Tab-separated table of C-alpha atoms and ligand atoms in Angstrom:
chain	number	residue	atom	x	y	z
A	1	MET	CA	182.900	229.266	207.706
A	2	SER	CA	180.540	230.082	204.908
A	3	GLN	CA	181.966	231.082	201.409
A	4	THR	CA	181.263	234.594	200.223
A	5	LEU	CA	181.686	236.570	197.092
A	6	THR	CA	181.414	240.274	197.061
A	7	ILE	CA	180.677	241.684	193.505
A	8	THR	CA	179.681	245.147	191.956
A	9	ARG	CA	175.733	245.240	192.273
A	10	PRO	CA	174.242	243.556	189.257
A	11	ASP	CA	172.035	244.916	186.562
A	12	ASP	CA	169.491	243.057	184.488
A	13	TRP	CA	169.799	243.969	180.657
A	14	HIS	CA	166.462	242.419	179.575
A	15	LEU	CA	163.365	242.386	181.995
A	16	HIS	CA	159.602	242.363	181.631
A	17	LEU	CA	157.945	244.180	184.549
A	18	ARG	CA	154.293	244.448	182.880
A	19	ASP	CA	151.859	246.886	184.467
A	20	GLY	CA	149.186	247.647	187.110
A	21	GLU	CA	148.960	244.700	189.647
A	22	MET	CA	151.546	242.544	188.093
A	23	LEU	CA	154.162	245.312	188.173
A	24	LYS	CA	153.576	245.956	191.834
A	25	GLY	CA	153.952	242.322	192.573
A	26	VAL	CA	157.135	241.603	190.566
A	27	LEU	CA	159.073	244.846	190.943
A	28	PRO	CA	160.471	244.173	194.429
A	29	GLU	CA	161.725	240.722	193.116
A	30	THR	CA	164.041	242.860	190.864
A	31	THR	CA	164.887	245.861	192.891
A	32	ARG	CA	166.383	243.476	195.747
A	33	ASP	CA	169.220	242.439	193.819
A	34	PHE	CA	169.607	244.604	190.753
A	35	GLY	CA	170.553	248.302	190.476
A	36	ARG	CA	169.126	248.890	186.844
A	37	ALA	CA	167.328	246.960	184.390
A	38	ILE	CA	166.378	247.384	180.601
A	39	ILE	CA	162.744	247.534	180.633
A	40	MET	CA	160.955	245.613	177.927
A	41	PRO	CA	158.211	247.664	176.065
A	42	ASN	CA	155.920	244.816	174.976
A	43	LEU	CA	152.857	246.161	177.129
A	44	VAL	CA	149.342	246.054	175.392
A	45	PRO	CA	149.442	248.664	173.743
A	46	PRO	CA	153.272	248.749	173.393
A	47	VAL	CA	155.497	251.536	174.702
A	48	VAL	CA	156.202	253.217	171.273
A	49	THR	CA	156.697	256.861	171.751
A	50	ALA	CA	158.711	258.887	174.162
A	51	ASN	CA	155.410	259.899	175.868
A	52	ASP	CA	154.643	256.499	176.311
A	53	ALA	CA	157.988	255.626	177.868
A	54	VAL	CA	157.480	258.763	180.424
A	55	ALA	CA	154.271	257.526	181.414
A	56	TYR	CA	155.352	253.913	181.897
A	57	ARG	CA	158.643	255.063	183.799
A	58	ASP	CA	156.327	257.023	186.175
A	59	ARG	CA	154.197	254.067	186.704
A	60	ILE	CA	157.217	251.936	187.592
A	61	LEU	CA	158.821	254.673	189.882
A	62	ALA	CA	155.282	254.861	191.741
A	63	ALA	CA	155.287	251.110	192.361
A	64	MET	CA	158.913	251.013	193.708
A	65	PRO	CA	159.235	249.578	197.167
A	66	GLU	CA	160.154	251.693	199.980
A	67	GLY	CA	163.962	252.408	200.181
A	68	ALA	CA	164.641	250.626	196.895
A	69	GLU	CA	167.770	251.774	194.945
A	70	PHE	CA	166.861	250.984	191.303
A	71	THR	CA	166.842	252.923	187.923
A	72	PRO	CA	164.562	251.471	185.141
A	73	LEU	CA	166.304	251.951	181.818
A	74	MET	CA	163.434	252.495	179.204
A	75	THR	CA	163.181	251.213	175.720
A	76	LEU	CA	160.787	252.038	172.913
A	77	TYR	CA	159.154	249.367	170.702
A	78	LEU	CA	160.126	249.733	167.022
A	79	THR	CA	157.214	249.842	164.652
A	80	GLU	CA	157.086	250.549	161.076
A	81	SER	CA	155.895	254.069	161.831
A	82	THR	CA	158.362	255.065	164.666
A	83	ASP	CA	159.714	258.629	164.101
A	84	ALA	CA	163.492	258.859	164.041
A	85	ALA	CA	163.353	262.325	165.535
A	86	ASP	CA	161.122	261.247	168.382
A	87	VAL	CA	163.575	258.471	169.279
A	88	ALA	CA	166.785	260.641	168.919
A	89	ALA	CA	165.154	263.299	171.270
A	90	ALA	CA	164.055	260.622	173.780
A	91	HIS	CA	167.704	259.259	173.847
A	92	ALA	CA	169.317	262.683	173.986
A	93	SER	CA	167.170	263.643	177.066
A	94	GLY	CA	168.317	260.441	178.865
A	95	LEU	CA	164.703	259.108	178.914
A	96	VAL	CA	165.205	256.145	176.671
A	97	THR	CA	168.243	253.886	176.649
A	98	ALA	CA	167.554	251.555	173.697
A	99	VAL	CA	165.081	250.497	171.134
A	100	LYS	CA	163.559	247.057	170.834
A	101	LEU	CA	163.113	245.260	167.646
A	102	TYR	CA	160.465	242.411	167.607
A	103	PRO	CA	159.790	240.703	164.338
A	104	ALA	CA	155.997	240.943	164.068
A	105	GLY	CA	154.354	237.916	165.693
A	106	ALA	CA	157.720	236.389	167.085
A	107	THR	CA	156.551	236.366	170.882
A	108	THR	CA	154.193	237.726	173.520
A	109	ASN	CA	152.574	240.976	172.614
A	110	SER	CA	154.675	241.482	169.435
A	111	ALA	CA	151.874	242.123	166.892
A	112	SER	CA	152.970	245.684	166.283
A	113	GLY	CA	156.467	244.570	165.377
A	114	VAL	CA	158.338	244.858	162.118
A	115	THR	CA	157.447	242.979	158.941
A	116	ASN	CA	158.997	245.255	156.308
A	117	PHE	CA	162.610	246.282	157.400
A	118	ASP	CA	162.933	249.008	154.605
A	119	LYS	CA	160.364	250.906	156.810
A	120	VAL	CA	162.781	251.201	159.729
A	121	GLN	CA	165.924	251.875	157.909
A	122	GLY	CA	165.759	255.592	158.788
A	123	VAL	CA	165.281	254.959	162.379
A	124	LEU	CA	168.164	252.527	162.339
A	125	GLU	CA	170.546	254.842	160.703
A	126	LYS	CA	169.692	257.646	163.088
A	127	MET	CA	170.437	255.263	165.999
A	128	ALA	CA	173.822	254.346	164.514
A	129	GLU	CA	174.578	258.003	164.066
A	130	ILE	CA	173.873	258.816	167.916
A	131	GLY	CA	175.162	255.374	169.142
A	132	MET	CA	171.847	254.154	170.548
A	133	PRO	CA	171.669	250.445	170.878
A	134	LEU	CA	169.034	248.359	169.142
A	135	CYS	CA	167.887	245.267	171.227
A	136	VAL	CA	166.718	242.366	168.952
A	137	HIS	CA	164.583	239.533	169.451
A	138	GLY	CA	166.367	237.192	167.162
A	139	GLU	CA	163.813	234.657	165.611
A	140	VAL	CA	162.255	234.473	162.276
A	141	THR	CA	158.381	234.121	162.210
A	142	ASP	CA	158.213	232.311	158.871
A	143	PRO	CA	155.716	229.455	159.752
A	144	SER	CA	157.851	227.097	157.486
A	145	VAL	CA	160.879	227.341	159.760
A	146	ASP	CA	161.109	224.972	162.700
A	147	ILE	CA	160.748	226.610	166.118
A	148	PHE	CA	164.100	225.194	167.185
A	149	ASP	CA	165.855	226.605	164.086
A	150	ARG	CA	164.308	230.078	164.204
A	151	GLU	CA	167.370	231.891	165.892
A	152	ALA	CA	169.970	230.462	163.619
A	153	VAL	CA	167.947	231.224	160.408
A	154	PHE	CA	167.296	234.783	161.829
A	155	ILE	CA	170.994	235.572	162.089
A	156	ASP	CA	171.525	234.639	158.272
A	157	ARG	CA	168.273	235.945	156.833
A	158	VAL	CA	167.654	239.049	158.892
A	159	LEU	CA	170.421	240.087	161.428
A	160	ASP	CA	173.451	239.808	159.336
A	161	PRO	CA	171.940	241.585	156.362
A	162	LEU	CA	170.560	244.425	158.726
A	163	ARG	CA	173.881	245.012	160.232
A	164	ARG	CA	175.374	245.354	156.899
A	165	ARG	CA	172.830	247.779	155.817
A	166	VAL	CA	173.396	249.965	158.825
A	167	PRO	CA	176.995	250.041	159.567
A	168	GLY	CA	178.047	251.080	163.089
A	169	LEU	CA	174.596	250.359	164.512
A	170	ARG	CA	175.063	248.920	168.102
A	171	VAL	CA	173.199	245.700	168.426
A	172	VAL	CA	172.242	243.505	171.289
A	173	MET	CA	171.223	239.878	170.350
A	174	GLU	CA	168.758	239.235	173.134
A	175	HIS	CA	168.439	236.068	175.059
A	176	ILE	CA	170.669	234.054	172.645
A	177	THR	CA	169.939	230.283	172.929
A	178	THR	CA	172.193	228.589	170.290
A	179	ALA	CA	175.876	227.806	169.690
A	180	ASP	CA	175.087	229.727	166.434
A	181	GLY	CA	174.328	232.957	168.242
A	182	VAL	CA	177.500	232.548	170.469
A	183	ALA	CA	179.640	231.946	167.197
A	184	TYR	CA	178.031	234.957	165.450
A	185	VAL	CA	178.793	237.280	168.417
A	186	MET	CA	182.434	236.121	168.688
A	187	ALA	CA	182.945	236.455	164.783
A	188	ASN	CA	181.937	240.218	164.919
A	189	ASP	CA	183.327	243.212	166.785
A	190	ALA	CA	182.458	245.252	170.011
A	191	ASP	CA	179.380	246.890	168.308
A	192	LEU	CA	177.589	243.464	168.729
A	193	GLY	CA	176.765	242.115	172.204
A	194	ALA	CA	174.349	239.395	173.429
A	195	THR	CA	172.321	238.801	176.656
A	196	ILE	CA	171.963	235.305	177.879
A	197	THR	CA	169.115	234.430	180.591
A	198	THR	CA	169.463	232.569	183.683
A	199	HIS	CA	167.163	229.558	182.572
A	200	HIS	CA	168.983	229.216	179.197
A	201	LEU	CA	172.064	228.429	181.112
A	202	ILE	CA	170.308	225.645	183.122
A	203	ILE	CA	167.606	223.952	181.042
A	204	ASN	CA	167.591	222.428	177.604
A	205	ARG	CA	164.571	221.239	175.697
A	206	ASN	CA	164.225	217.860	177.511
A	207	HIS	CA	163.415	219.895	180.480
A	208	ILE	CA	160.228	221.098	178.765
A	209	LEU	CA	159.085	218.065	177.204
A	210	VAL	CA	160.393	214.800	178.844
A	211	GLY	CA	158.173	213.055	181.437
A	212	GLY	CA	155.274	215.354	180.911
A	213	ILE	CA	154.992	218.822	179.561
A	214	LYS	CA	156.304	221.601	181.712
A	215	PRO	CA	154.684	224.783	180.851
A	216	HIS	CA	156.901	226.861	183.411
A	217	TYR	CA	159.948	226.144	181.245
A	218	TYR	CA	158.261	227.193	178.007
A	219	CYS	CA	159.656	230.535	176.842
A	220	LEU	CA	160.796	232.240	173.710
A	221	PRO	CA	163.225	231.630	172.212
A	222	ILE	CA	162.551	228.060	173.280
A	223	ALA	CA	165.474	226.148	174.935
A	224	LYS	CA	167.432	224.107	172.550
A	225	ARG	CA	169.717	220.940	172.607
A	226	GLU	CA	172.216	220.378	175.523
A	227	GLU	CA	175.084	221.285	173.323
A	228	HIS	CA	173.589	224.658	172.802
A	229	ARG	CA	173.257	225.153	176.609
A	230	HIS	CA	176.971	224.192	176.986
A	231	ALA	CA	177.998	226.785	174.405
A	232	LEU	CA	175.911	229.460	176.380
A	233	VAL	CA	177.629	228.504	179.594
A	234	ASP	CA	180.970	228.654	177.978
A	235	ALA	CA	180.183	232.107	176.682
A	236	ALA	CA	178.801	233.357	179.806
A	237	THR	CA	181.708	232.066	182.059
A	238	SER	CA	184.328	232.977	179.465
A	239	GLY	CA	184.989	236.623	180.565
A	240	ASP	CA	184.296	237.896	177.056
A	241	ALA	CA	182.812	241.332	177.657
A	242	ARG	CA	180.265	241.062	174.738
A	243	PHE	CA	178.118	238.576	176.810
A	244	PHE	CA	176.113	239.820	179.745
A	245	LEU	CA	173.090	238.947	181.957
A	246	GLY	CA	169.596	239.701	180.580
A	247	THR	CA	167.176	237.475	182.631
A	248	ASP	CA	164.152	238.074	180.428
A	249	SER	CA	162.235	237.474	183.600
A	250	ALA	CA	158.838	237.403	182.169
A	251	PRO	CA	155.749	236.824	184.644
A	252	HIS	CA	152.627	235.315	183.568
A	253	THR	CA	150.002	234.292	185.934
A	254	ASP	CA	149.718	230.455	186.611
A	255	PRO	CA	146.389	230.013	184.746
A	256	ASN	CA	147.978	231.780	181.667
A	257	LYS	CA	150.893	229.294	181.859
A	258	GLU	CA	149.112	226.144	182.764
A	259	SER	CA	146.851	226.131	179.817
A	260	ALA	CA	146.058	224.396	176.563
A	261	CYS	CA	147.628	227.452	174.923
A	262	GLY	CA	150.120	228.640	177.517
A	263	CYS	CA	152.011	231.874	177.434
A	264	ALA	CA	155.735	231.887	176.813
A	265	GLY	CA	157.805	233.415	179.637
A	266	VAL	CA	160.002	232.185	182.546
A	267	PHE	CA	159.967	234.160	185.707
A	268	SER	CA	163.414	234.193	187.488
A	269	ALA	CA	163.995	237.617	189.065
A	270	THR	CA	163.781	236.144	192.562
A	271	ASN	CA	166.457	233.505	192.484
A	272	THR	CA	168.440	234.574	189.501
A	273	MET	CA	171.666	235.618	191.303
A	274	SER	CA	171.515	232.327	193.383
A	275	CYS	CA	171.025	230.219	190.262
A	276	LEU	CA	173.958	232.170	188.376
A	277	ALA	CA	176.369	231.599	191.441
A	278	HIS	CA	175.530	227.852	191.243
A	279	VAL	CA	176.267	227.724	187.525
A	280	PHE	CA	179.377	229.821	187.591
A	281	GLU	CA	180.633	227.764	190.473
A	282	GLN	CA	179.983	224.386	188.719
A	283	ALA	CA	181.963	225.896	185.652
A	284	ASN	CA	184.904	226.889	188.146
A	285	ALA	CA	184.206	230.372	187.018
A	286	LEU	CA	182.946	232.213	189.987
A	287	ASP	CA	185.679	234.828	189.325
A	288	LYS	CA	183.760	235.641	186.066
A	289	LEU	CA	180.251	236.245	187.603
A	290	GLU	CA	180.903	239.956	188.406
A	291	GLY	CA	181.868	240.554	184.666
A	292	PHE	CA	178.780	238.847	183.364
A	293	ALA	CA	176.338	240.247	185.910
A	294	SER	CA	177.702	243.654	186.756
A	295	LEU	CA	180.382	244.973	184.414
A	296	ASN	CA	180.019	243.669	180.873
A	297	GLY	CA	176.367	245.223	180.504
A	298	PRO	CA	177.274	248.712	181.581
A	299	ALA	CA	180.446	248.780	179.387
A	300	PHE	CA	178.407	247.945	176.367
A	301	TYR	CA	175.749	250.450	177.078
A	302	GLY	CA	178.468	253.144	177.871
A	303	LEU	CA	177.349	253.457	181.315
A	304	ALA	CA	179.492	253.202	184.778
A	305	PRO	CA	179.092	250.162	186.856
A	306	ASN	CA	176.730	250.613	189.904
A	307	ALA	CA	178.338	252.220	192.950
A	308	GLY	CA	177.060	249.564	195.517
A	309	GLN	CA	178.249	246.005	196.146
A	310	THR	CA	176.275	242.661	196.639
A	311	THR	CA	177.773	239.916	198.741
A	312	LEU	CA	176.722	236.394	197.948
A	313	THR	CA	176.968	233.867	200.633
A	314	LYS	CA	177.170	230.007	200.120
A	315	HIS	CA	175.407	228.107	202.939
A	316	ALA	CA	176.047	224.511	204.127
A	317	ASP	CA	172.337	223.587	203.693
A	318	PRO	CA	170.081	224.202	200.669
A	319	VAL	CA	168.115	227.611	200.778
A	320	ALA	CA	164.437	227.921	200.143
A	321	PHE	CA	162.939	230.342	197.757
A	322	PRO	CA	159.126	230.723	197.352
A	323	ALA	CA	157.412	228.445	194.863
A	324	LYS	CA	155.402	231.284	193.823
A	325	ILE	CA	155.190	235.097	193.864
A	326	VAL	CA	151.571	236.391	194.892
A	327	THR	CA	150.608	239.383	192.858
A	328	GLY	CA	147.140	241.250	192.596
A	329	ASP	CA	146.815	239.570	189.224
A	330	GLY	CA	147.246	236.023	190.596
A	331	ASP	CA	150.125	233.735	191.508
A	332	VAL	CA	153.363	233.660	189.293
A	333	THR	CA	155.500	230.299	189.447
A	334	LEU	CA	159.286	231.149	190.174
A	335	PHE	CA	161.687	229.325	187.789
A	336	ASP	CA	162.681	225.955	189.451
A	337	PRO	CA	166.448	225.201	188.510
A	338	GLY	CA	165.756	221.510	189.245
A	339	PHE	CA	168.759	221.330	191.751
A	340	PRO	CA	169.091	222.615	195.294
A	341	LEU	CA	170.435	226.190	195.656
A	342	TYR	CA	173.146	227.162	198.253
A	343	TRP	CA	173.895	230.758	197.460
A	344	THR	CA	171.897	233.739	198.576
A	345	THR	CA	172.340	237.583	198.193
B	1	NCD	C1	158.243	237.401	176.836
B	1	NCD	C2	157.068	237.785	177.575
B	1	NCD	O1	156.272	237.160	178.245
B	1	NCD	O2	156.816	239.177	177.278
B	1	NCD	N1	158.278	235.985	176.752
B	1	NCD	C3	159.255	235.084	176.600
B	1	NCD	O3	158.961	233.896	176.499
B	1	NCD	N2	160.499	235.392	176.824
B	1	NCD	C4	158.643	237.924	175.492
B	1	NCD	C5	159.904	237.767	174.945
B	1	NCD	O4	160.824	238.354	175.447
B	1	NCD	O5	160.099	237.128	173.993
B	2	ZN	ZN1	161.861	239.194	176.819
């Protein structure tokens, strides 16, 4: 008899859907397994105002596959000229769930991000007042800081001072990649949460660099040492409600990845639940998967869990996922965990 696990339908608390043909191609990969997702605003140009968010949400809804049950949770891209009243009104109307902070230049399409944090103090204070979460890309951009240290340095130089300047602000440290990130969350209160990606639970920096460069494992924040991956697995499987799933599934076409200057981003929407079941099973923590993928995220955001359920089945033989997703913009390579997968949704 095959083994099964039934959980509340999961959500993805950090997702890149892009726009146009790419959006059409990748959206079904998320709507199959996820009830909701926090939609990243780093389009070109970014989703900055409530009006931008309405228009983007409408484009997502227009691209939904027939019969899909999926709610996009919209975010606004914080700039130094973001208007606090516009943000508050967008949150009050239910249109926008969170605001995203990118340090200027930290990652793909982040040129309009924040350089001078004094300029966003008013917006952050308003968000603390109304209980609206801030999603943070936690890496410094100082060229003198080594790329593998940028998350740890960000916590000390930017995140901790920011949280002290705006008491009560609810913050999600996104896609944490280090033991330092895990420790910082654990040392704080329930106003601070963190998302963890599927791929950071599986790969370390050797996967990117040993035996030839593997562009499809290159993402930001970059995967760190094995000891950091262990800390992430421990956090994700601990049952601590401050840690929840954000895949950071970030599609780029193969030519844009397999290039002399390849884009950062791992595309994992299609096989994330299969990979997670494997990781949690290996950690003897299958009973914690529902908390991580389906319960802790909504609790942090003050939302009810999804009403529906998902049953995962473990097969006797490895299951096949497509190597690539075909989109109108070109092929997108799916995350390869490097081991056989046995679970399906
Ligand atoms: C993301 C993208 O491609 O938009 N890339 C990535 O490596 N994660 C941007 C981001 O979330 O940093
Ligand atoms: Zn991202």
